Amino acid sequence: MSMLQAGGLESLQNAIQTWLSSGKAKLILTIIFIGIGIFVWKNLDRWKEILLTVIGVVLGSLIFFGAPKLSDWFVQIFQ
């Protein structure tokens, strides 16, 4: 899925959100989650580094998907 096929950033976000709510995406994300769990279990000495990376990815995803709501909230503060 390219930016041109999606027809803009908002359409791209909607396409990603729709795909993430599908059954295939849930299966893939479950496998990734289990894989991350196994990786953390085998590398417990690096848990802080792994935790910061996971938190960064989660926060980045939340900001990406929440950008329209965050921008509306930010604009309302300064009106």
XYZ file of N, CA and C in Angstrom:
237
model
N 0.865 -1.164 0.000
C 0.000 0.000 0.000
C 0.912 1.228 0.000
N 0.869 2.002 -1.059
C 1.699 3.194 -1.124
C 0.865 4.424 -0.810
N 1.569 5.528 -0.602
C 0.891 6.784 -0.291
C -0.006 7.208 -1.456
N 0.431 6.939 -2.687
C -0.361 7.323 -3.855
C -1.638 6.493 -3.953
N -1.549 5.208 -3.620
C -2.744 4.364 -3.665
C -3.737 4.759 -2.584
N -3.243 5.219 -1.455
C -4.120 5.564 -0.343
C -4.814 6.899 -0.567
N -4.240 7.791 -1.363
C -4.889 9.062 -1.667
C -4.701 10.119 -0.602
N -3.598 10.115 0.089
C -3.337 11.130 1.103
C -3.091 10.515 2.466
N -2.593 11.340 3.376
C -2.219 10.848 4.699
C -3.425 10.384 5.501
N -4.527 11.119 5.433
C -5.715 10.717 6.196
C -6.267 9.389 5.680
N -6.295 9.231 4.376
C -6.752 7.965 3.802
C -5.784 6.834 4.141
N -4.492 7.153 4.183
C -3.497 6.159 4.562
C -3.719 5.709 5.997
N -3.968 6.662 6.894
C -4.241 6.310 8.292
C -5.486 5.437 8.399
N -6.532 5.796 7.665
C -7.764 5.001 7.695
C -7.532 3.595 7.151
N -6.740 3.496 6.088
C -6.448 2.182 5.512
C -5.656 1.324 6.492
N -4.691 1.924 7.176
C -3.896 1.176 8.155
C -4.766 0.747 9.330
N -5.614 1.655 9.815
C -6.496 1.306 10.933
C -7.464 0.191 10.552
N -7.992 0.239 9.343
C -8.896 -0.811 8.878
C -8.164 -2.143 8.797
N -6.942 -2.117 8.264
C -6.166 -3.346 8.149
C -5.819 -3.895 9.528
N -5.469 -3.006 10.476
C -5.098 -3.459 11.816
C -6.266 -4.078 12.569
N -7.486 -3.733 12.200
C -8.643 -4.311 12.882
C -9.110 -5.614 12.225
N -8.429 -6.034 11.168
C -8.812 -7.281 10.500
C -8.243 -8.489 11.254
N -8.746 -9.655 10.920
C -8.301 -10.884 11.570
C -6.855 -11.232 11.269
N -6.432 -10.999 10.013
C -5.049 -11.293 9.636
C -4.075 -10.455 10.444
N -4.383 -9.181 10.591
C -3.486 -8.290 11.322
C -3.392 -8.701 12.784
N -4.521 -9.092 13.371
C -4.501 -9.525 14.773
C -3.640 -10.768 14.939
N -3.712 -11.690 13.987
C -2.881 -12.887 14.045
C -1.403 -12.523 13.935
N -1.074 -11.664 12.972
C 0.317 -11.255 12.780
C 0.833 -10.517 14.009
N 0.029 -9.609 14.555
C 0.456 -8.863 15.742
C 0.604 -9.781 16.953
N -0.229 -10.808 17.061
C -0.096 -11.775 18.149
C 1.212 -12.543 18.031
N 1.549 -12.960 16.820
C 2.813 -13.668 16.597
C 3.995 -12.759 16.923
N 3.918 -11.491 16.510
C 4.983 -10.537 16.814
C 5.105 -10.346 18.320
N 3.977 -10.219 19.010
C 3.981 -10.031 20.459
C 4.617 -11.228 21.168
N 4.266 -12.440 20.736
C 4.860 -13.640 21.328
C 6.357 -13.684 21.040
N 6.746 -13.318 19.825
C 8.167 -13.280 19.474
C 8.941 -12.287 20.318
N 8.363 -11.115 20.551
C 9.017 -10.121 21.405
C 9.138 -10.657 22.828
N 8.094 -11.341 23.308
C 8.150 -11.936 24.644
C 9.266 -12.958 24.771
N 9.418 -13.814 23.773
C 10.498 -14.809 23.789
C 11.852 -14.114 23.739
N 11.980 -13.082 22.904
C 13.238 -12.346 22.799
C 13.608 -11.707 24.132
N 12.628 -11.085 24.796
C 12.886 -10.459 26.096
C 13.281 -11.522 27.116
N 12.605 -12.662 27.107
C 12.909 -13.731 28.056
C 14.347 -14.218 27.891
N 14.807 -14.325 26.643
C 16.163 -14.807 26.388
C 17.218 -13.728 26.625
N 16.825 -12.464 26.647
C 17.767 -11.355 26.826
C 17.362 -10.491 28.016
N 17.151 -11.116 29.155
C 16.691 -10.379 30.332
C 17.691 -9.327 30.803
N 18.966 -9.493 30.458
C 19.958 -8.503 30.863
C 19.797 -7.188 30.092
N 19.097 -7.206 28.972
C 18.885 -5.993 28.168
C 17.445 -5.510 28.249
N 16.711 -5.812 29.304
C 15.283 -5.513 29.384
C 14.990 -4.027 29.332
N 15.874 -3.184 29.879
C 15.619 -1.735 29.862
C 15.668 -1.197 28.435
N 16.657 -1.641 27.684
C 16.789 -1.207 26.292
C 15.585 -1.657 25.464
N 15.165 -2.890 25.656
C 14.016 -3.425 24.929
C 12.748 -2.686 25.326
N 12.580 -2.424 26.626
C 11.396 -1.716 27.113
C 11.305 -0.315 26.513
N 12.427 0.407 26.475
C 12.415 1.751 25.896
C 12.078 1.715 24.408
N 12.576 0.722 23.697
C 12.264 0.589 22.274
C 10.777 0.315 22.065
N 10.221 -0.597 22.845
C 8.799 -0.928 22.718
C 7.938 0.278 23.070
N 8.289 0.990 24.144
C 7.535 2.191 24.529
C 7.607 3.242 23.426
N 8.777 3.410 22.817
C 8.922 4.368 21.721
C 8.051 4.022 20.528
N 7.997 2.747 20.181
C 7.168 2.315 19.050
C 5.688 2.518 19.364
N 5.276 2.168 20.577
C 3.869 2.327 20.960
C 3.481 3.801 20.979
N 4.310 4.648 21.578
C 4.007 6.084 21.612
C 3.985 6.685 20.209
N 4.925 6.265 19.365
C 4.929 6.743 17.989
C 3.669 6.346 17.239
N 3.210 5.125 17.450
C 1.972 4.666 16.811
C 0.769 5.443 17.318
N 0.719 5.667 18.630
C -0.394 6.436 19.191
C -0.414 7.858 18.652
N 0.754 8.462 18.537
C 0.820 9.827 17.997
C 0.403 9.832 16.531
N 0.846 8.838 15.760
C 0.504 8.772 14.342
C -1.000 8.635 14.149
N -1.622 7.711 14.890
C -3.050 7.484 14.721
C -3.895 8.540 15.410
N -3.352 9.202 16.423
C -4.106 10.225 17.134
C -3.794 11.630 16.681
N -3.036 11.788 15.604
C -2.606 13.112 15.163
C -3.763 14.065 14.882
N -4.822 13.661 14.179
C -5.923 14.607 13.950
C -6.581 15.070 15.251
N -6.800 14.157 16.177
C -7.418 14.531 17.452
C -6.485 15.414 18.270
N -5.187 15.078 18.264
C -4.221 15.890 19.006
C -4.119 17.296 18.431
N -4.138 17.409 17.107
C -4.041 18.735 16.504
C -5.290 19.559 16.789
N -6.468 18.935 16.760
C -7.704 19.661 17.110
C -7.659 20.141 18.553
N -7.201 19.283 19.450
C -7.094 19.652 20.867
C -6.105 20.799 21.051
N -4.969 20.724 20.352
C -3.934 21.752 20.464
C -4.436 23.096 19.945
N -5.189 23.086 18.845
C -5.730 24.322 18.279
C -6.777 24.917 19.218
N -7.602 24.095 19.840
C -8.629 24.589 20.760
C -8.014 25.260 21.980
N -6.858 24.814 22.404
C -6.201 25.426 23.569
C -5.840 26.877 23.277
N -5.369 27.153 22.077
C -4.862 28.479 21.745
C -5.869 29.357 21.016
N -7.144 29.025 21.052
C -8.152 29.886 20.422
C -8.720 30.846 21.421
